[in-house]
CSV table of C-alpha atoms and ligand atoms in Angstrom, one decimal:
chain,number,residue,atom,x,y,z
A,640,MET,CA,-51.9,24.2,23.9
A,641,PRO,CA,-51.8,21.7,21.1
A,642,ARG,CA,-54.6,19.5,20.9
A,643,ALA,CA,-54.1,15.7,21.5
A,644,ALA,CA,-54.7,14.3,18.2
A,645,ARG,CA,-56.3,10.8,18.3
A,646,THR,CA,-57.4,10.2,14.8
A,647,LEU,CA,-55.1,10.2,12.0
A,648,TYR,CA,-55.6,10.1,8.2
A,649,VAL,CA,-53.1,7.3,6.7
A,650,CYS,CA,-52.4,7.1,3.2
A,651,GLN,CA,-53.2,3.4,2.1
A,652,ASN,CA,-50.7,3.8,-0.8
A,653,CYS,CA,-47.7,5.1,1.0
A,654,GLY,CA,-48.3,4.9,4.6
A,655,ALA,CA,-47.7,8.8,5.2
A,656,THR,CA,-50.0,10.2,8.1
A,657,ALA,CA,-51.9,13.4,8.1
A,658,ALA,CA,-53.9,15.1,10.7
A,659,ARG,CA,-56.3,16.3,8.1
A,660,TRP,CA,-58.2,14.4,5.6
A,661,ALA,CA,-57.3,15.5,1.9
A,662,GLY,CA,-58.4,14.1,-1.6
A,663,LYS,CA,-54.9,13.7,-2.4
A,664,CYS,CA,-51.9,12.2,-0.5
A,665,ALA,CA,-49.4,15.0,-0.3
A,666,ALA,CA,-46.4,12.3,0.2
A,667,CYS,CA,-47.2,10.1,-2.8
A,668,ASN,CA,-49.8,12.1,-4.8
A,669,GLU,CA,-52.2,9.3,-4.9
A,670,TRP,CA,-56.0,10.2,-5.0
A,671,ASN,CA,-58.6,9.1,-2.4
A,672,SER,CA,-55.9,7.0,-0.5
A,673,LEU,CA,-56.2,8.6,2.9
A,674,ILE,CA,-58.5,6.6,5.4
A,675,GLU,CA,-59.2,7.6,8.9
A,676,GLU,CA,-57.6,5.3,11.6
A,677,GLU,CA,-57.4,5.5,15.1
A,678,SER,CA,-53.9,6.0,16.3
A,679,ALA,CA,-53.0,3.8,19.4
A,680,THR,CA,-50.0,5.6,20.5
A,681,GLY,CA,-50.9,9.2,19.1
A,682,PRO,CA,-48.5,11.0,16.9
A,683,PRO,CA,-44.7,10.7,16.9
A,684,GLY,CA,-42.9,12.6,19.6
A,685,SER,CA,-46.0,12.8,21.7
A,686,GLY,CA,-44.9,10.4,24.1
A,687,LEU,CA,-41.5,11.5,24.5
A,688,ALA,CA,-42.0,13.9,27.6
A,689,ALA,CA,-43.2,10.9,29.2
A,690,ALA,CA,-40.6,8.2,28.4
A,691,LYS,CA,-38.9,6.8,31.3
A,692,LYS,CA,-35.2,7.5,31.8
A,693,GLY,CA,-33.3,4.8,29.8
A,694,ARG,CA,-30.9,2.4,30.8
A,695,VAL,CA,-27.4,2.1,29.9
A,696,LEU,CA,-26.9,-0.3,27.2
A,697,GLU,CA,-23.9,-2.9,27.2
A,698,LEU,CA,-21.7,-2.2,24.1
A,699,GLU,CA,-20.3,-5.1,22.3
A,700,SER,CA,-17.4,-5.2,20.1
A,701,LEU,CA,-17.7,-5.8,16.2
A,702,ALA,CA,-15.0,-8.1,16.2
A,703,ALA,CA,-16.7,-10.1,18.8
A,704,THR,CA,-15.1,-13.7,18.0
A,705,ASN,CA,-17.4,-15.7,20.4
A,706,ALA,CA,-20.7,-14.5,18.8
A,707,PRO,CA,-22.6,-17.4,17.4
A,708,SER,CA,-22.2,-17.9,13.4
A,709,MET,CA,-25.3,-17.2,11.4
A,710,ARG,CA,-26.4,-20.6,10.2
A,711,ARG,CA,-28.5,-20.9,7.2
A,712,PHE,CA,-30.6,-23.9,6.3
A,713,SER,CA,-31.4,-24.9,2.9
A,714,SER,CA,-35.2,-24.3,2.1
A,715,GLY,CA,-35.2,-27.5,-0.3
A,716,SER,CA,-35.4,-25.3,-3.3
A,717,ALA,CA,-32.2,-24.5,-5.1
A,718,GLU,CA,-33.6,-21.4,-6.8
A,719,LEU,CA,-35.1,-20.1,-3.8
A,720,ASP,CA,-31.7,-20.6,-1.8
A,721,ARG,CA,-30.1,-18.7,-4.7
A,722,VAL,CA,-32.2,-16.0,-4.4
A,723,THR,CA,-32.0,-15.6,-0.5
A,724,GLY,CA,-28.3,-15.8,-0.6
A,725,GLY,CA,-27.5,-19.3,0.3
A,726,GLY,CA,-30.7,-20.5,2.4
A,727,ILE,CA,-33.1,-19.4,5.1
A,728,VAL,CA,-31.4,-17.5,8.0
A,729,PRO,CA,-33.0,-18.5,11.5
A,730,GLY,CA,-34.8,-15.6,13.1
A,731,SER,CA,-35.1,-13.9,9.8
A,732,ALA,CA,-38.3,-12.3,8.1
A,733,LEU,CA,-38.7,-12.4,4.5
A,734,LEU,CA,-41.4,-10.9,2.4
A,735,ILE,CA,-42.7,-12.4,-0.6
A,736,GLY,CA,-44.9,-10.0,-3.1
A,737,GLY,CA,-46.4,-10.9,-6.5
A,738,GLU,CA,-49.7,-10.4,-8.4
A,739,PRO,CA,-52.5,-12.6,-7.5
A,740,GLY,CA,-52.4,-16.2,-8.9
A,741,ILE,CA,-48.6,-16.1,-9.8
A,742,GLY,CA,-47.7,-18.8,-7.5
A,743,LYS,CA,-46.9,-17.5,-4.1
A,744,SER,CA,-48.9,-20.0,-2.2
A,745,THR,CA,-47.9,-22.7,-4.4
A,746,LEU,CA,-44.1,-21.9,-3.8
A,747,LEU,CA,-44.6,-21.6,-0.2
A,748,LEU,CA,-46.6,-24.6,0.5
A,749,GLU,CA,-44.0,-26.7,-1.4
A,750,VAL,CA,-41.2,-25.3,0.3
A,751,ALA,CA,-43.0,-25.8,3.9
A,752,ALA,CA,-44.1,-29.4,3.2
A,753,ARG,CA,-40.7,-30.3,1.7
A,754,LEU,CA,-39.0,-28.7,5.0
A,755,ALA,CA,-41.4,-30.7,7.3
A,756,GLY,CA,-40.9,-33.9,5.4
A,757,ARG,CA,-36.9,-33.5,6.4
A,758,GLY,CA,-37.9,-33.4,10.1
A,759,ARG,CA,-38.1,-29.5,10.4
A,760,ARG,CA,-40.7,-27.8,12.3
A,761,ALA,CA,-42.7,-26.0,9.8
A,762,LEU,CA,-46.1,-24.1,10.4
A,763,TYR,CA,-48.4,-22.6,7.6
A,764,PHE,CA,-51.4,-20.1,8.5
A,765,SER,CA,-53.4,-19.4,5.7
A,766,GLY,CA,-55.9,-16.5,6.2
A,767,GLU,CA,-57.0,-16.9,2.4
A,768,GLU,CA,-57.9,-20.2,2.0
A,769,ALA,CA,-59.8,-23.3,3.8
A,770,ALA,CA,-57.9,-26.1,5.1
A,771,ALA,CA,-59.5,-28.3,2.3
A,772,GLN,CA,-58.3,-26.0,-0.3
A,773,VAL,CA,-54.6,-26.1,1.1
A,774,ARG,CA,-54.9,-30.0,1.3
A,775,LEU,CA,-56.4,-30.0,-2.3
A,776,ARG,CA,-53.4,-28.0,-3.5
A,777,ALA,CA,-50.9,-30.3,-1.5
A,778,GLU,CA,-52.2,-33.1,-3.4
A,779,ARG,CA,-51.7,-31.6,-6.6
A,780,LEU,CA,-48.1,-30.9,-5.6
A,781,GLY,CA,-47.6,-34.3,-4.3
A,782,VAL,CA,-46.6,-33.4,-0.9
A,783,ALA,CA,-49.9,-34.2,0.9
A,784,GLN,CA,-48.3,-36.7,3.1
A,785,ALA,CA,-45.7,-34.2,4.6
A,786,PRO,CA,-46.4,-33.7,8.6
A,787,LEU,CA,-46.7,-29.9,7.9
A,788,ALA,CA,-48.8,-28.0,10.7
A,789,LEU,CA,-51.6,-26.1,9.0
A,790,ALA,CA,-54.0,-23.6,10.5
A,791,CYS,CA,-56.5,-21.2,8.6
A,792,ASP,CA,-57.2,-18.3,10.7
A,793,SER,CA,-56.6,-14.7,10.3
A,794,ASN,CA,-56.6,-13.5,14.0
A,795,LEU,CA,-53.2,-12.4,15.2
A,796,ALA,CA,-53.8,-13.2,18.7
A,797,ASN,CA,-54.5,-16.8,17.9
A,798,ILE,CA,-51.5,-17.0,15.5
A,799,LEU,CA,-49.2,-15.8,18.0
A,800,ALA,CA,-50.7,-17.9,20.9
A,801,THR,CA,-50.3,-20.9,18.6
A,802,LEU,CA,-46.8,-20.2,17.8
A,803,LYS,CA,-45.5,-19.7,21.5
A,804,ALA,CA,-47.5,-22.9,22.6
A,805,GLY,CA,-45.2,-25.5,21.3
A,806,PRO,CA,-41.3,-25.6,20.6
A,807,PRO,CA,-40.1,-22.8,18.3
A,808,PRO,CA,-40.7,-23.6,14.7
A,809,ASP,CA,-37.9,-23.5,12.3
A,810,LEU,CA,-40.3,-21.9,9.8
A,811,VAL,CA,-43.5,-20.0,9.8
A,812,ILE,CA,-45.3,-19.1,6.8
A,813,VAL,CA,-48.2,-16.6,6.9
A,814,ASP,CA,-50.3,-16.1,3.8
A,815,SER,CA,-51.0,-13.3,3.6
A,816,ILE,CA,-50.2,-10.4,5.7
A,817,GLN,CA,-53.1,-8.4,4.5
A,818,THR,CA,-55.7,-10.7,5.9
A,819,LEU,CA,-54.3,-10.7,9.2
A,820,TRP,CA,-56.4,-8.5,11.8
A,821,ILE,CA,-56.0,-7.6,15.5
A,822,ASP,CA,-58.8,-7.3,18.0
A,823,GLY,CA,-58.1,-4.0,19.4
A,824,LEU,CA,-57.5,-2.0,16.3
A,825,GLU,CA,-60.4,-0.1,14.6
A,826,ALA,CA,-59.4,-0.8,11.2
A,827,ALA,CA,-60.3,-3.3,8.3
A,828,PRO,CA,-57.9,-5.9,7.6
A,829,GLY,CA,-55.3,-4.9,4.9
A,830,THR,CA,-55.2,-1.4,6.0
A,831,VAL,CA,-51.9,0.2,7.0
A,832,ALA,CA,-52.5,0.1,10.7
A,833,GLN,CA,-53.4,-3.6,10.9
A,834,VAL,CA,-50.6,-4.5,8.4
A,835,ARG,CA,-48.0,-2.7,10.2
A,836,ALA,CA,-49.3,-3.9,13.8
A,837,ALA,CA,-49.3,-7.4,12.6
A,838,ALA,CA,-46.2,-7.5,10.9
A,839,GLN,CA,-44.3,-5.9,13.6
A,840,ALA,CA,-45.7,-8.4,16.2
A,841,LEU,CA,-44.7,-11.3,14.0
A,842,VAL,CA,-41.2,-10.0,13.2
A,843,ARG,CA,-40.8,-9.5,16.8
A,844,PHE,CA,-41.7,-13.1,17.4
A,845,ALA,CA,-39.5,-14.3,14.8
A,846,LYS,CA,-36.4,-12.4,16.3
A,847,ALA,CA,-36.9,-13.5,19.8
A,848,SER,CA,-37.7,-17.2,19.0
A,849,GLY,CA,-35.1,-17.7,16.2
A,850,SER,CA,-37.9,-19.1,13.8
A,851,ALA,CA,-37.5,-17.8,10.1
A,852,LEU,CA,-40.6,-16.0,9.1
A,853,VAL,CA,-42.0,-15.7,5.6
A,854,LEU,CA,-44.9,-13.2,5.1
A,855,VAL,CA,-46.8,-13.3,1.9
A,856,GLY,CA,-47.8,-9.5,0.6
A,857,HIS,CA,-50.2,-8.6,-2.0
A,858,VAL,CA,-49.2,-6.1,-4.5
A,859,THR,CA,-50.9,-3.2,-5.8
A,860,LYS,CA,-52.1,-2.6,-9.6
A,861,ASP,CA,-48.7,-0.7,-10.0
A,862,GLY,CA,-46.5,-3.5,-8.6
A,863,GLN,CA,-46.0,-2.3,-5.2
A,864,ILE,CA,-46.3,-4.4,-2.1
A,865,ALA,CA,-49.6,-3.2,-0.7
A,866,GLY,CA,-49.9,-1.2,2.4
A,867,PRO,CA,-47.0,0.7,3.8
A,868,LYS,CA,-43.5,0.5,2.4
A,869,LEU,CA,-42.8,0.3,6.0
A,870,VAL,CA,-43.1,-3.4,6.0
A,871,GLU,CA,-40.5,-3.7,3.4
A,872,HIS,CA,-38.4,-1.9,5.9
A,873,MET,CA,-39.4,-4.4,8.9
A,874,VAL,CA,-38.2,-7.4,7.3
A,875,ASP,CA,-34.6,-8.4,6.4
A,876,THR,CA,-35.4,-9.7,2.8
A,877,VAL,CA,-37.9,-8.8,0.1
A,878,LEU,CA,-38.8,-11.0,-2.9
A,879,TYR,CA,-40.9,-10.4,-5.7
A,880,PHE,CA,-42.4,-13.1,-7.7
A,881,GLU,CA,-42.9,-12.0,-11.2
A,882,GLY,CA,-43.9,-13.3,-14.6
A,883,ASP,CA,-46.3,-13.1,-17.3
A,884,ARG,CA,-49.7,-15.0,-16.9
A,885,GLY,CA,-49.4,-15.9,-20.4
A,886,HIS,CA,-46.2,-17.5,-20.1
A,887,PRO,CA,-45.3,-20.4,-17.6
A,888,TYR,CA,-42.1,-18.9,-16.3
A,889,ARG,CA,-41.7,-17.1,-13.1
A,890,ILE,CA,-38.9,-15.4,-11.8
A,891,LEU,CA,-38.2,-14.7,-8.2
A,892,ARG,CA,-36.2,-11.6,-7.6
A,893,ALA,CA,-34.7,-10.1,-4.5
A,894,THR,CA,-35.2,-6.2,-4.0
A,895,LYS,CA,-33.9,-6.3,-0.6
A,896,ASN,CA,-31.7,-8.8,1.1
A,897,ARG,CA,-29.8,-8.2,4.6
A,898,PHE,CA,-27.9,-11.6,4.1
A,899,GLY,CA,-26.9,-11.7,0.6
A,900,ALA,CA,-26.8,-9.8,-2.8
A,901,THR,CA,-29.9,-8.7,-4.4
A,902,ASP,CA,-29.0,-9.2,-8.1
A,903,GLU,CA,-29.7,-13.0,-8.2
A,904,ILE,CA,-32.8,-14.5,-9.8
A,905,GLY,CA,-34.7,-17.8,-9.2
A,906,VAL,CA,-36.3,-19.2,-12.3
A,907,PHE,CA,-39.3,-21.5,-12.1
A,908,GLU,CA,-41.8,-23.0,-14.5
A,909,MET,CA,-45.5,-23.3,-13.4
A,910,ALA,CA,-46.6,-26.8,-14.5
A,911,GLY,CA,-49.8,-29.1,-13.9
A,912,GLU,CA,-48.1,-30.5,-10.9
A,913,GLY,CA,-46.9,-27.0,-9.2
A,914,LEU,CA,-43.5,-25.2,-9.6
A,915,ARG,CA,-40.5,-26.8,-11.4
A,916,GLU,CA,-37.1,-25.3,-10.9
A,917,VAL,CA,-35.3,-24.3,-13.9
A,918,ALA,CA,-31.5,-24.8,-13.5
A,919,ASN,CA,-30.6,-23.9,-17.2
A,920,ALA,CA,-32.8,-20.9,-17.8
A,921,SER,CA,-31.4,-20.2,-21.5
A,922,GLU,CA,-32.7,-23.2,-22.6
A,923,LEU,CA,-36.2,-21.8,-21.4
A,924,PHE,CA,-36.3,-18.7,-23.2
A,925,LEU,CA,-34.7,-19.6,-26.4
A,926,PRO,CA,-36.4,-22.5,-28.0
A,927,GLU,CA,-39.1,-20.8,-29.7
A,928,ARG,CA,-37.2,-18.7,-31.7
A,929,GLN,CA,-37.4,-18.0,-35.3
A,930,ALA,CA,-33.9,-17.3,-36.3
A,931,SER,CA,-34.9,-16.7,-40.0
A,932,ALA,CA,-37.2,-13.7,-39.0
A,933,PRO,CA,-35.9,-10.2,-39.6
A,934,GLY,CA,-35.8,-8.5,-36.3
A,935,SER,CA,-34.6,-11.4,-33.9
A,936,ALA,CA,-31.2,-10.9,-32.1
A,937,VAL,CA,-30.2,-13.0,-29.1
A,938,PHE,CA,-28.7,-11.0,-26.0
A,939,ALA,CA,-26.2,-12.9,-23.8
A,940,GLY,CA,-27.3,-11.6,-20.6
A,941,ILE,CA,-26.5,-11.9,-17.1
A,942,GLU,CA,-28.8,-12.2,-13.9
A,943,GLY,CA,-26.7,-12.0,-10.7
A,944,THR,CA,-24.0,-14.3,-11.4
A,945,ARG,CA,-25.8,-16.5,-14.0
A,946,PRO,CA,-25.7,-16.1,-17.7
A,947,LEU,CA,-29.0,-16.0,-19.3
A,948,LEU,CA,-29.7,-16.0,-23.1
A,949,VAL,CA,-32.7,-14.2,-24.4
A,950,GLU,CA,-34.3,-13.2,-27.7
A,951,MET,CA,-34.8,-9.5,-28.4
A,952,GLN,CA,-37.6,-8.9,-30.9
A,953,ALA,CA,-38.0,-5.8,-33.0
A,954,LEU,CA,-40.6,-4.8,-35.6
A,955,VAL,CA,-40.2,-1.7,-37.5
A,956,VAL,CA,-43.1,-0.6,-39.8
A,957,PRO,CA,-43.8,2.5,-41.7
A,958,SER,CA,-46.1,4.6,-39.4
A,959,GLY,CA,-49.5,6.1,-40.7
A,960,LEU,CA,-49.6,8.2,-37.5
A,961,GLY,CA,-47.8,11.8,-37.1
A,962,THR,CA,-46.5,10.9,-34.1
A,963,PRO,CA,-45.0,7.4,-34.8
A,964,ARG,CA,-45.7,4.6,-32.0
A,965,ARG,CA,-43.1,3.2,-29.7
A,966,ALA,CA,-44.1,0.3,-27.7
A,967,VAL,CA,-41.8,-2.0,-25.5
A,968,VAL,CA,-42.4,-5.2,-23.6
A,969,GLY,CA,-39.9,-6.1,-21.2
A,970,TRP,CA,-37.4,-3.2,-21.7
A,971,ASP,CA,-37.0,0.3,-20.7
A,972,SER,CA,-38.8,2.4,-23.0
A,973,ASN,CA,-36.5,5.4,-22.2
A,974,ARG,CA,-33.8,3.2,-23.2
A,975,LEU,CA,-35.5,2.5,-26.5
A,976,SER,CA,-35.7,6.2,-27.2
A,977,MET,CA,-32.3,7.1,-26.3
A,978,LEU,CA,-31.2,4.0,-28.7
A,979,LEU,CA,-33.1,5.3,-31.7
A,980,ALA,CA,-31.9,8.8,-31.2
A,981,VAL,CA,-28.3,7.5,-31.1
A,982,LEU,CA,-28.9,5.3,-34.4
A,983,ASP,CA,-30.3,8.4,-35.9
A,984,ALA,CA,-27.5,10.9,-34.9
A,985,ARG,CA,-24.6,8.5,-34.9
A,986,ALA,CA,-25.4,5.9,-37.6
A,987,GLY,CA,-27.4,7.7,-39.8
A,988,VAL,CA,-30.6,5.4,-39.7
A,989,SER,CA,-33.8,7.3,-39.0
A,990,PHE,CA,-36.7,5.8,-37.5
A,991,ALA,CA,-38.7,9.1,-37.6
A,992,THR,CA,-41.5,7.5,-39.9
A,993,GLN,CA,-41.5,4.4,-38.4
A,994,ASP,CA,-43.5,2.7,-35.8
A,995,VAL,CA,-41.3,0.8,-33.5
A,996,TYR,CA,-42.1,-2.4,-31.4
A,997,LEU,CA,-39.6,-4.1,-29.0
A,998,ASN,CA,-40.3,-7.2,-27.0
A,999,VAL,CA,-38.3,-9.3,-25.0
A,1000,ALA,CA,-39.2,-13.1,-25.6
A,1001,GLY,CA,-40.6,-15.3,-22.7
A,1002,GLY,CA,-41.9,-12.4,-20.5
A,1003,LEU,CA,-38.8,-11.6,-19.1
A,1004,LYS,CA,-37.6,-8.1,-18.0
A,1005,ILE,CA,-34.3,-7.0,-18.8
A,1006,SER,CA,-32.6,-4.1,-16.9
A,1007,GLU,CA,-29.0,-4.3,-17.9
A,1008,PRO,CA,-27.7,-1.6,-20.2
A,1009,ALA,CA,-25.5,-4.4,-22.0
A,1010,ALA,CA,-28.7,-5.2,-23.9
A,1011,ASP,CA,-28.2,-2.0,-26.0
A,1012,VAL,CA,-26.2,-3.8,-28.8
A,1013,ALA,CA,-28.5,-6.7,-29.1
A,1014,ALA,CA,-31.8,-4.2,-29.2
A,1015,ALA,CA,-29.9,-1.9,-31.9
A,1016,ALA,CA,-29.0,-5.3,-33.9
A,1017,ALA,CA,-32.9,-6.2,-34.0
A,1018,LEU,CA,-33.9,-2.7,-34.8
A,1019,LEU,CA,-31.5,-2.5,-37.8
A,1020,SER,CA,-32.3,-6.2,-38.9
A,1021,SER,CA,-36.0,-5.0,-38.6
A,1022,ILE,CA,-35.7,-1.9,-40.7
A,1023,ARG,CA,-33.5,-3.4,-43.3
A,1024,GLN,CA,-35.6,-6.9,-43.7
A,1025,ALA,CA,-32.7,-8.9,-43.3
A,1026,ALA,CA,-32.5,-11.6,-40.8
A,1027,LEU,CA,-29.3,-11.8,-38.5
A,1028,PRO,CA,-27.2,-14.8,-38.6
A,1029,ALA,CA,-28.7,-17.6,-36.3
A,1030,ASP,CA,-25.3,-18.5,-34.8
A,1031,ARG,CA,-24.6,-15.1,-33.2
A,1032,VAL,CA,-25.3,-13.5,-29.8
A,1033,PHE,CA,-25.0,-9.6,-29.0
A,1034,LEU,CA,-23.9,-8.0,-26.2
A,1035,GLY,CA,-22.4,-4.1,-25.2
A,1036,GLU,CA,-23.7,-1.0,-23.9
A,1037,ILE,CA,-24.0,2.0,-26.3
A,1038,ALA,CA,-23.1,5.3,-25.2
A,1039,LEU,CA,-24.8,8.6,-26.3
A,1040,SER,CA,-21.6,9.3,-28.4
A,1041,GLY,CA,-22.1,5.9,-30.3
A,1042,ALA,CA,-19.3,4.5,-28.7
A,1043,VAL,CA,-19.8,0.7,-27.5
A,1044,ARG,CA,-18.9,0.0,-24.0
A,1045,ALA,CA,-17.5,-2.8,-22.6
A,1046,VAL,CA,-19.7,-4.6,-20.0
A,1047,ARG,CA,-19.0,-7.2,-16.9
A,1048,HIS,CA,-18.8,-11.0,-17.1
A,1049,THR,CA,-17.9,-11.1,-20.7
A,1050,GLN,CA,-16.3,-14.7,-20.4
A,1051,LEU,CA,-19.3,-16.1,-18.5
A,1052,ARG,CA,-21.9,-14.8,-21.3
A,1053,LEU,CA,-19.5,-16.3,-24.0
A,1054,LYS,CA,-19.3,-19.8,-22.3
A,1055,GLU,CA,-22.8,-20.0,-21.9
A,1056,ALA,CA,-23.6,-19.2,-25.8
A,1057,SER,CA,-21.1,-21.6,-26.8
A,1058,LYS,CA,-22.8,-24.1,-24.5
A,1059,LEU,CA,-26.0,-23.6,-26.6
A,1060,GLY,CA,-24.3,-23.8,-29.8
A,1061,PHE,CA,-23.7,-20.4,-30.9
A,1062,LYS,CA,-20.5,-19.7,-33.1
A,1063,ALA,CA,-19.7,-15.9,-33.0
A,1064,ALA,CA,-20.3,-13.1,-30.4
A,1065,VAL,CA,-20.8,-9.5,-31.3
A,1066,LEU,CA,-19.3,-7.7,-28.5
A,1067,PRO,CA,-17.4,-4.4,-27.3
A,1068,ALA,CA,-14.0,-4.2,-28.9
A,1069,ALA,CA,-12.6,-3.4,-25.4
A,1070,ALA,CA,-14.1,-6.3,-23.9
A,1071,GLU,CA,-11.9,-8.3,-21.5
A,1072,PRO,CA,-10.0,-10.9,-23.4
A,1073,GLY,CA,-10.5,-14.6,-22.4
A,1074,ALA,CA,-7.7,-16.3,-20.6
A,1075,GLU,CA,-8.1,-19.6,-22.1
A,1076,ARG,CA,-9.1,-20.8,-25.4
A,1077,GLU,CA,-12.0,-18.6,-26.7
A,1078,PRO,CA,-15.3,-20.2,-26.8
A,1079,LEU,CA,-16.5,-18.0,-29.7
A,1080,GLN,CA,-15.5,-16.1,-32.6
A,1081,ARG,CA,-15.2,-12.4,-31.3
A,1082,LEU,CA,-16.7,-9.6,-33.7
A,1083,GLY,CA,-15.6,-6.5,-32.0
A,1084,LEU,CA,-17.4,-3.3,-31.9
A,1085,ALA,CA,-15.9,0.1,-31.1
A,1086,HIS,CA,-18.7,2.4,-32.6
A,1087,VAL,CA,-22.3,1.8,-33.0
A,1088,ARG,CA,-21.8,2.2,-36.9
A,1089,ASP,CA,-19.4,-0.9,-36.9
A,1090,LEU,CA,-22.6,-2.7,-36.5
A,1091,PHE,CA,-23.2,-2.7,-40.2
A,1092,ASP,CA,-20.2,-4.6,-41.0
A,1093,VAL,CA,-21.5,-7.4,-39.1
A,1094,LEU,CA,-25.1,-7.3,-40.3
A,1095,PRO,CA,-26.4,-8.9,-43.5
A,1096,PRO,CA,-27.0,-6.6,-46.2
A,1097,PRO,CA,-30.3,-5.0,-46.8
A,1098,ALA,CA,-33.1,-7.2,-48.4
A,1099,ARG,CA,-35.3,-5.7,-51.1
A,1100,LEU,CA,-36.5,-2.3,-50.0
A,1101,GLN,CA,-40.3,-2.1,-49.5
A,1102,ARG,CA,-42.5,0.7,-50.7
A,1103,GLY,CA,-42.9,3.5,-48.4
A,1104,ARG,CA,-39.3,3.4,-47.4
A,1105,ASN,CA,-36.8,6.0,-47.7
A,1106,PRO,CA,-34.0,4.6,-49.7
A,1107,GLU,CA,-31.2,6.5,-47.8
A,1108,GLU,CA,-32.3,5.5,-44.5
A,1109,VAL,CA,-31.1,1.9,-44.6
B,856,TYD,P1,-50.9,-19.5,-6.2
B,856,TYD,O1,-50.2,-20.0,-5.4
B,856,TYD,O2,-52.7,-19.5,-5.6
B,856,TYD,O3,-51.0,-17.9,-6.4
B,856,TYD,P2,-50.8,-16.9,-5.4
B,856,TYD,O4,-50.8,-17.3,-4.0
B,856,TYD,O5,-49.8,-16.2,-5.7
B,856,TYD,O6,-52.1,-15.9,-5.5
B,856,TYD,O7,-51.1,-20.1,-7.8
B,856,TYD,C1,-52.4,-20.1,-8.6
B,856,TYD,C2,-52.0,-20.6,-9.9
B,856,TYD,O8,-51.1,-21.6,-10.2
B,856,TYD,C3,-53.4,-20.7,-10.6
B,856,TYD,O9,-53.6,-19.9,-11.6
B,856,TYD,C4,-52.9,-22.2,-11.2
B,856,TYD,C5,-51.7,-22.4,-10.9
B,856,TYD,N1,-51.1,-23.7,-10.8
B,856,TYD,C6,-50.7,-24.5,-11.6
B,856,TYD,O10,-50.6,-24.2,-13.0
B,856,TYD,N2,-50.4,-25.9,-11.5
B,856,TYD,C7,-50.4,-26.3,-10.0
B,856,TYD,O11,-49.9,-27.3,-9.5
B,856,TYD,C8,-50.8,-25.3,-9.1
B,856,TYD,C9,-51.1,-25.7,-7.5
B,856,TYD,C10,-51.4,-24.0,-9.4
B,857,MG,MG1,-52.4,-17.3,-2.5
């Protein structure tokens, strides 16, 4: 007869359960992440035999016309509305993750206070800060007078009782899910069991009451929202607040959204008086550019539906090491290795004896393959010690064959570049032609070799460089 397991070992990294303790989680290979937790319900499946006979559900038609339409409301922040796909959906649950100090509490306090100021019922539960601290921050943000209801407690039972006491709020913010604890559970706050149970109870409340719920989640050192992935499955929308602590820019990115696209970003700037929304992001990422320096190329990118111009910087220097260094910030390092191989094999430029550094200015992370041409131009400009013309933008994907492939939204990118004063674009020859007057001069590339036609000639060669390679 199988023994009824009452104790489970739960991985604090991925949420997997095991019947026995082990040094390494079998699911995610994390070391020392298994912690003994009391299982309230027993292992899955054990309760099946005891389950009552189910009742017959009433089936609805997908095409129901009398269903109430989903009515979003604006969060009062255009950037947050953009990322969520047009505003906050009543009854939905949103999880917002990010490194400590990135600005999650600042953003949510501002949003909640602004909504409260416009007559919506907003509740803010802080398990991390005392009321005085929150009030101090509200003063800095200039929203101290807003009729926002605030409570500093981390006991889930108290929070739920408070929520159920008044009329259902429009917006509930819980900062953060890792601080909550439930009386009956024998686990520390922040453990998988606590986080899972607390999130479940709060999401259930949101669905039943029609209140929109926003949970703040901490992230682990490798950038995942701490606790089980399960919380990400429970909520409707997952947003990550990212940015580089050394830069004032903050980017809000959706990784999951049941009510909209996930490729939109919101851009903010952390200032002395809180987060400022940045409607024109390109202006934020370009101004410090040193156009006369070799190795700088402007990439005409797209984030979601929004064009974004960013500078890609490359530095190529002779290497003193047997295995030359490759370091990338803001771009995929595999993509750089691929690009270097393509430049070597298809364009005859070898980086084998060079250290290569590539950086996306402003702390932005680019994931578009369309940045290939800009990165290649920056690399070639650096190895040839010749600056690119300052009035050019670059875009296009480079295939392993060396062919330059068309990318989407060419017109949108060119319009943005023209708005910011650029005169010409180096782009795939196969790029879709514009319907109206062209905003920029087009310099088309069919193959990565064609880049040489649009680059300035190499400057005087430096000692230690191989003349054939440039
Ligand atoms: P916070 O919202 O507390 O971060 P999180 O909740 O994600 O941990 O942000 C704190 C940081 O923001 C802190 O390092 C200081 C900075 N900040 C400003 O620069 N200006 C401001 O007006 C505020 C409130 C914070
Ligand atoms: Mg905080």
